[in-house]
Every structure is written in C-alpha cells, then in structure tokens.
C-alpha cells in the first residue's frame, strides 16, 4: 500500500492480487499528480481496477470523475452515500445548514446539481466485502457522513479510516476541539482528532464509529488527513482516544 498526501488530503494505492485500487481521490485538480504517482508506483499502465471512496466529500472525490474517465474505471461508492453524489441531496451537516441560510434557493439547487458525479459511480453494499480487495473488509462508520465506510485488512491490521478519525489536530466535537488544536496544528503535534465539526452529520453515530474502529486494534492507522500512525503505539493511541470519546462524546 502507498500513501500520497495532496493539499492536506490523503489518497491510498492498495495492491491486491495482480491489480490495485485507488482509495479516495483528493480535491479537484489533484488528478494529474495522482495519475503520475500511480504510473510510477503501480506498473507501466498505472491503471487501477477501480476507484473506491470512503465518502463523498469534495476533498475525497474531487478528482474521481476525471481519473475514472482517464483510466476508464468505475468509482465505487458505499450505497448510503449515493444520494449525496448523484445530485439528489446535500449532506445534513452544519456547513450546508449555514449555506442554506445565507445563499439564495437557486444557488443551493445548483450545489445539489453539482454534487452529481455522473454515470461512472456504482454503489456497493458494505456488508458484502470490499469490491476488488478480497483480503479486506468494509467497516460501516457513519456519523461524519451517513454512508461513510472504513476499509480494514485483518491479515496485517491495516486500517484506512477515511474521516471517521483523523491523525492530526483539528477542531472536532469528538475531541480535538477547544483552543489547543490550533496550537497543535501549528506545531504539527501528532495526535488523534474526531471528524471536523462543520462537516460532520451525526455526532452520536460518529462517536460509535470511533469506538468500533478502536476495537479493530490497527497496526497501521491511515486516515483521510494527517500522517498515518504505524506500529505498536497506533492501537493503544486509538483505544485511548475512543475511551475519551465514549466517556465524554461531545467534548
Ligand atoms: Zn469528509
């Protein structure tokens, strides 16, 4: 597995059998660097079997459509994320609620239309395993978004957690909040945070998802933002964070 951070968001190149899969696709405009990196890391053709997404936020699907077209591969999305990436609805998150108060109705309608990623997207059922990645299981981790999923490889306890938990300081109602996070961010202190406050849909579910991920005991904790935690300290750090979240879920 390879990790590429671009503009503050992580994408992962995951090999399985003779093929590989791109997990998450960065902000819009990241397609060229993702494709070039894939060409260097993943063989001459540099073309994956598919693009898998943890959830449909623009910093995770921004370059998915262009890459899917260039590679002629599908974008596979958790089924419960579909309404938010097929032009049906916007996420029930504080940022959208605020936009709805300040923007005219037709601007909001345009945002809904623009959320449509088009025909390249196919839904998958998280209960039925991970498409193209036989050694992996899909872990439903709703909260940050309704259909958010994490991906876990039990064989070596590799966890790709999306935005269910972050390996960097950030403002979150699930720990990481208060004034300390900004100082830690400036000093680049490694630490765990919950999903970002303004773009998280359901805090009760988000808290339960952190606890569920801690139960996996990951050796490698690779998230949507921040430097992955790897080695013996990863699982205890996540367990301690989950215990804090469970004890006082909303800070
Ligand atoms: Zn997100």
Short mmCIF file of C-alpha atoms and ligand atoms in Angstrom, two decimals:
data_model
loop_
_atom_site.label_atom_id
_atom_site.label_comp_id
_atom_site.label_asym_id
_atom_site.label_seq_id
_atom_site.Cartn_x
_atom_site.Cartn_y
_atom_site.Cartn_z
CA UNK A 1 0.00 0.00 0.00
CA UNK A 2 1.22 3.50 -0.80
CA UNK A 3 0.19 6.80 0.73
CA UNK A 4 0.08 10.12 -1.13
CA UNK A 5 -0.85 13.31 0.73
CA UNK A 6 -2.02 16.09 -1.62
CA UNK A 7 -3.19 19.51 -0.47
CA UNK A 8 -3.89 18.19 3.02
CA UNK A 9 -5.90 15.14 1.93
CA UNK A 10 -4.62 11.57 1.72
CA UNK A 11 -5.14 9.09 -1.08
CA UNK A 12 -4.04 5.45 -0.94
CA UNK A 13 -2.89 2.99 -3.59
CA UNK A 14 -3.76 -0.52 -2.43
CA UNK A 15 -2.50 -3.64 -4.19
CA UNK A 16 -4.47 -6.86 -4.27
CA UNK A 17 -3.51 -9.88 -6.37
CA UNK A 18 -2.33 -8.52 -9.73
CA UNK A 19 -4.33 -5.34 -9.59
CA UNK A 20 -4.66 -2.32 -7.36
CA UNK A 21 -7.32 0.14 -6.24
CA UNK A 22 -7.22 3.87 -5.55
CA UNK A 23 -8.90 4.73 -2.25
CA UNK A 24 -10.22 8.29 -2.27
CA UNK A 25 -9.33 10.82 -4.94
CA UNK A 26 -8.36 14.13 -3.33
CA UNK A 27 -9.55 17.64 -4.11
CA UNK A 28 -10.42 18.78 -7.63
CA UNK A 29 -7.19 19.41 -9.52
CA UNK A 30 -5.27 16.53 -7.91
CA UNK A 31 -5.85 14.12 -10.81
CA UNK A 32 -2.57 14.71 -12.62
CA UNK A 33 -0.34 14.09 -9.62
CA UNK A 34 -2.39 11.03 -8.61
CA UNK A 35 -2.12 9.59 -12.13
CA UNK A 36 1.62 10.32 -12.37
CA UNK A 37 2.24 8.76 -8.98
CA UNK A 38 0.17 5.73 -9.95
CA UNK A 39 2.28 5.34 -13.10
CA UNK A 40 5.47 5.30 -11.02
CA UNK A 41 4.21 3.06 -8.23
CA UNK A 42 1.78 0.70 -9.82
CA UNK A 43 3.31 -0.51 -13.06
CA UNK A 44 3.60 0.74 -16.59
CA UNK A 45 -0.10 1.11 -17.26
CA UNK A 46 -0.70 2.75 -13.89
CA UNK A 47 -4.37 1.98 -14.17
CA UNK A 48 -6.34 0.60 -11.17
CA UNK A 49 -9.25 -1.81 -11.21
CA UNK A 50 -11.45 0.85 -9.65
CA UNK A 51 -11.60 3.97 -7.51
CA UNK A 52 -13.09 3.30 -4.08
CA UNK A 53 -14.32 6.13 -1.90
CA UNK A 54 -14.81 6.29 1.86
CA UNK A 55 -17.41 9.04 1.47
CA UNK A 56 -18.47 11.74 -0.96
CA UNK A 57 -16.98 14.95 0.44
CA UNK A 58 -15.29 17.05 -2.25
CA UNK A 59 -11.80 16.60 -0.74
CA UNK A 60 -12.22 12.83 -1.22
CA UNK A 61 -13.98 12.66 -4.61
CA UNK A 62 -12.79 15.92 -6.19
CA UNK A 63 -10.60 14.28 -8.81
CA UNK A 64 -12.50 10.99 -9.04
CA UNK A 65 -14.55 11.76 -12.15
CA UNK A 66 -11.56 12.88 -14.23
CA UNK A 67 -9.45 9.92 -13.14
CA UNK A 68 -12.29 7.46 -13.76
CA UNK A 69 -12.65 8.83 -17.29
CA UNK A 70 -8.89 8.82 -17.97
CA UNK A 71 -8.49 5.27 -16.68
CA UNK A 72 -11.91 4.03 -17.87
CA UNK A 73 -12.70 2.52 -14.49
CA UNK A 74 -15.73 2.84 -12.18
CA UNK A 75 -15.97 4.89 -8.99
CA UNK A 76 -17.33 2.55 -6.32
CA UNK A 77 -19.22 4.29 -3.53
CA UNK A 78 -20.90 2.96 -0.37
CA UNK A 79 -24.61 2.66 -1.24
CA UNK A 80 -25.72 5.03 1.54
CA UNK A 81 -23.52 7.80 0.11
CA UNK A 82 -25.31 7.75 -3.24
CA UNK A 83 -27.93 10.47 -2.57
CA UNK A 84 -25.08 12.90 -1.84
CA UNK A 85 -23.11 12.17 -5.01
CA UNK A 86 -25.88 11.61 -7.55
CA UNK A 87 -27.38 15.09 -7.39
CA UNK A 88 -30.25 14.17 -5.04
CA UNK A 89 -29.30 15.85 -1.76
CA UNK A 90 -26.67 17.73 0.21
CA UNK A 91 -25.18 16.31 3.39
CA UNK A 92 -27.12 17.08 6.59
CA UNK A 93 -24.12 18.89 8.08
CA UNK A 94 -23.70 22.29 9.78
CA UNK A 95 -21.89 23.85 6.79
CA UNK A 96 -24.79 23.06 4.47
CA UNK A 97 -27.32 24.33 7.04
CA UNK A 98 -25.39 27.60 7.24
CA UNK A 99 -25.16 27.90 3.43
CA UNK A 100 -28.91 27.33 3.19
CA UNK A 101 -29.42 30.35 5.46
CA UNK A 102 -27.16 32.72 3.51
CA UNK A 103 -27.48 31.60 -0.11
CA UNK A 104 -30.46 32.09 -2.42
CA UNK A 105 -32.52 28.98 -3.10
CA UNK A 106 -31.32 28.66 -6.69
CA UNK A 107 -27.68 28.68 -5.55
CA UNK A 108 -28.47 25.80 -3.20
CA UNK A 109 -30.21 23.97 -6.05
CA UNK A 110 -27.04 24.42 -8.12
CA UNK A 111 -24.96 22.94 -5.31
CA UNK A 112 -27.21 19.88 -5.25
CA UNK A 113 -26.93 19.51 -9.04
CA UNK A 114 -23.14 19.93 -8.90
CA UNK A 115 -22.85 17.12 -6.37
CA UNK A 116 -23.73 14.65 -9.16
CA UNK A 117 -20.62 12.64 -10.05
CA UNK A 118 -22.37 11.12 -13.05
CA UNK A 119 -22.56 7.67 -14.58
CA UNK A 120 -19.11 6.49 -13.53
CA UNK A 121 -20.35 5.93 -9.96
CA UNK A 122 -21.60 2.50 -8.95
CA UNK A 123 -22.92 1.75 -5.45
CA UNK A 124 -21.58 -1.15 -3.40
CA UNK A 125 -23.00 -2.86 -0.33
CA UNK A 126 -20.52 -2.51 2.59
CA UNK A 127 -21.84 -5.75 4.12
CA UNK A 128 -20.73 -7.69 1.03
CA UNK A 129 -16.99 -7.06 1.42
CA UNK A 130 -14.76 -4.66 -0.45
CA UNK A 131 -15.01 -4.75 -4.24
CA UNK A 132 -11.67 -5.74 -5.83
CA UNK A 133 -9.94 -6.15 -2.45
CA UNK A 134 -10.54 -9.73 -1.33
CA UNK A 135 -8.36 -9.58 1.80
CA UNK A 136 -10.18 -6.52 3.08
CA UNK A 137 -13.42 -5.95 4.95
CA UNK A 138 -15.59 -2.88 4.84
CA UNK A 139 -16.43 -1.26 8.17
CA UNK A 140 -19.52 0.97 8.13
CA UNK A 141 -18.54 4.09 10.08
CA UNK A 142 -21.49 6.50 9.77
CA UNK A 143 -21.53 9.85 11.51
CA UNK A 144 -19.11 12.07 9.59
CA UNK A 145 -21.43 11.26 6.67
CA UNK A 146 -24.41 8.87 6.63
CA UNK A 147 -22.75 6.22 4.45
CA UNK A 148 -19.11 6.68 5.44
CA UNK A 149 -17.04 3.48 5.43
CA UNK A 150 -13.56 2.44 6.54
CA UNK A 151 -11.52 -0.35 4.98
CA UNK A 152 -9.65 -2.93 7.10
CA UNK A 153 -7.23 -5.72 6.22
CA UNK A 154 -7.30 -8.19 9.16
CA UNK A 155 -4.16 -10.04 7.97
CA UNK A 156 -1.83 -7.20 8.95
CA UNK A 157 -4.37 -4.98 10.74
CA UNK A 158 -4.15 -2.16 8.22
CA UNK A 159 -6.99 0.34 8.66
CA UNK A 160 -7.92 3.04 6.16
CA UNK A 161 -10.33 5.07 8.26
CA UNK A 162 -11.35 7.95 5.98
CA UNK A 163 -12.55 10.87 8.08
CA UNK A 164 -14.10 8.78 10.89
CA UNK A 165 -10.98 9.72 12.86
CA UNK A 166 -8.05 11.98 11.90
CA UNK A 167 -4.34 11.57 12.70
CA UNK A 168 -3.86 15.32 13.03
CA UNK A 169 -5.06 18.14 15.27
CA UNK A 170 -8.40 19.51 14.08
CA UNK A 171 -11.49 21.15 15.53
CA UNK A 172 -13.98 18.41 16.30
CA UNK A 173 -16.78 17.93 18.79
CA UNK A 174 -15.27 14.46 19.36
CA UNK A 175 -12.04 15.56 20.97
CA UNK A 176 -9.54 17.73 19.18
CA UNK A 177 -11.69 20.77 19.96
CA UNK A 178 -11.04 23.67 22.29
CA UNK A 179 -8.32 26.19 21.59
CA UNK A 180 -5.49 23.66 21.86
CA UNK A 181 -5.99 22.15 18.42
CA UNK A 182 -4.81 25.23 16.52
CA UNK A 183 -1.61 25.42 18.55
CA UNK A 184 -1.04 21.70 17.98
CA UNK A 185 -1.72 22.17 14.27
CA UNK A 186 0.87 24.95 14.01
CA UNK A 187 3.40 22.85 15.92
CA UNK A 188 2.46 19.75 13.88
CA UNK A 189 1.95 17.72 17.03
CA UNK A 190 0.83 14.22 16.07
CA UNK A 191 -2.48 13.46 17.73
CA UNK A 192 -5.89 12.00 17.02
CA UNK A 193 -8.99 14.09 16.40
CA UNK A 194 -12.59 13.32 15.62
CA UNK A 195 -14.10 14.30 12.27
CA UNK A 196 -14.24 18.04 11.52
CA UNK A 197 -17.09 19.84 13.29
CA UNK A 198 -18.61 21.86 10.46
CA UNK A 199 -18.85 18.96 8.01
CA UNK A 200 -19.97 16.13 10.29
CA UNK A 201 -23.58 14.99 10.09
CA UNK A 202 -24.34 12.94 13.23
CA UNK A 203 -22.23 13.08 16.40
CA UNK A 204 -23.77 10.11 18.17
CA UNK A 205 -23.00 7.89 15.19
CA UNK A 206 -19.56 9.45 14.78
CA UNK A 207 -18.70 8.60 18.40
CA UNK A 208 -19.87 4.99 17.97
CA UNK A 209 -17.76 4.72 14.80
CA UNK A 210 -14.58 5.78 16.63
CA UNK A 211 -15.23 3.08 19.25
CA UNK A 212 -15.85 0.47 16.51
CA UNK A 213 -12.55 1.36 14.80
CA UNK A 214 -10.61 1.12 18.07
CA UNK A 215 -11.94 -2.43 18.51
CA UNK A 216 -10.08 -3.40 15.32
CA UNK A 217 -6.69 -2.89 17.04
CA UNK A 218 -4.97 -1.47 13.95
CA UNK A 219 -1.22 -1.77 13.43
CA UNK A 220 -1.44 0.90 10.73
CA UNK A 221 -3.99 3.68 11.13
CA UNK A 222 -4.24 5.59 7.85
CA UNK A 223 -6.85 8.34 7.79
CA UNK A 224 -8.15 10.94 5.37
CA UNK A 225 -5.99 13.71 6.83
CA UNK A 226 -2.71 13.60 8.74
CA UNK A 227 0.35 11.37 8.82
CA UNK A 228 -0.62 7.71 9.34
CA UNK A 229 0.10 6.17 12.76
CA UNK A 230 2.05 2.94 12.38
CA UNK A 231 3.38 0.34 14.80
CA UNK A 232 2.82 -0.69 18.38
CA UNK A 233 1.60 2.72 19.53
CA UNK A 234 -1.20 3.01 16.93
CA UNK A 235 -3.83 0.76 18.55
CA UNK A 236 -3.28 2.00 22.14
CA UNK A 237 -3.47 5.61 20.93
CA UNK A 238 -6.76 4.90 19.14
CA UNK A 239 -8.13 2.94 22.11
CA UNK A 240 -7.30 5.79 24.49
CA UNK A 241 -8.93 8.29 22.14
CA UNK A 242 -12.04 6.09 21.79
CA UNK A 243 -12.26 5.75 25.59
CA UNK A 244 -12.22 9.55 25.91
CA UNK A 245 -14.86 9.86 23.19
CA UNK A 246 -17.06 7.21 24.83
CA UNK A 247 -16.74 8.87 28.25
CA UNK A 248 -17.47 12.42 27.05
CA UNK A 249 -18.62 12.17 23.44
CA UNK A 250 -19.12 15.86 22.84
CA UNK A 251 -16.04 17.33 24.46
ZN1 LIG B 1 -15.06 14.28 4.90
#
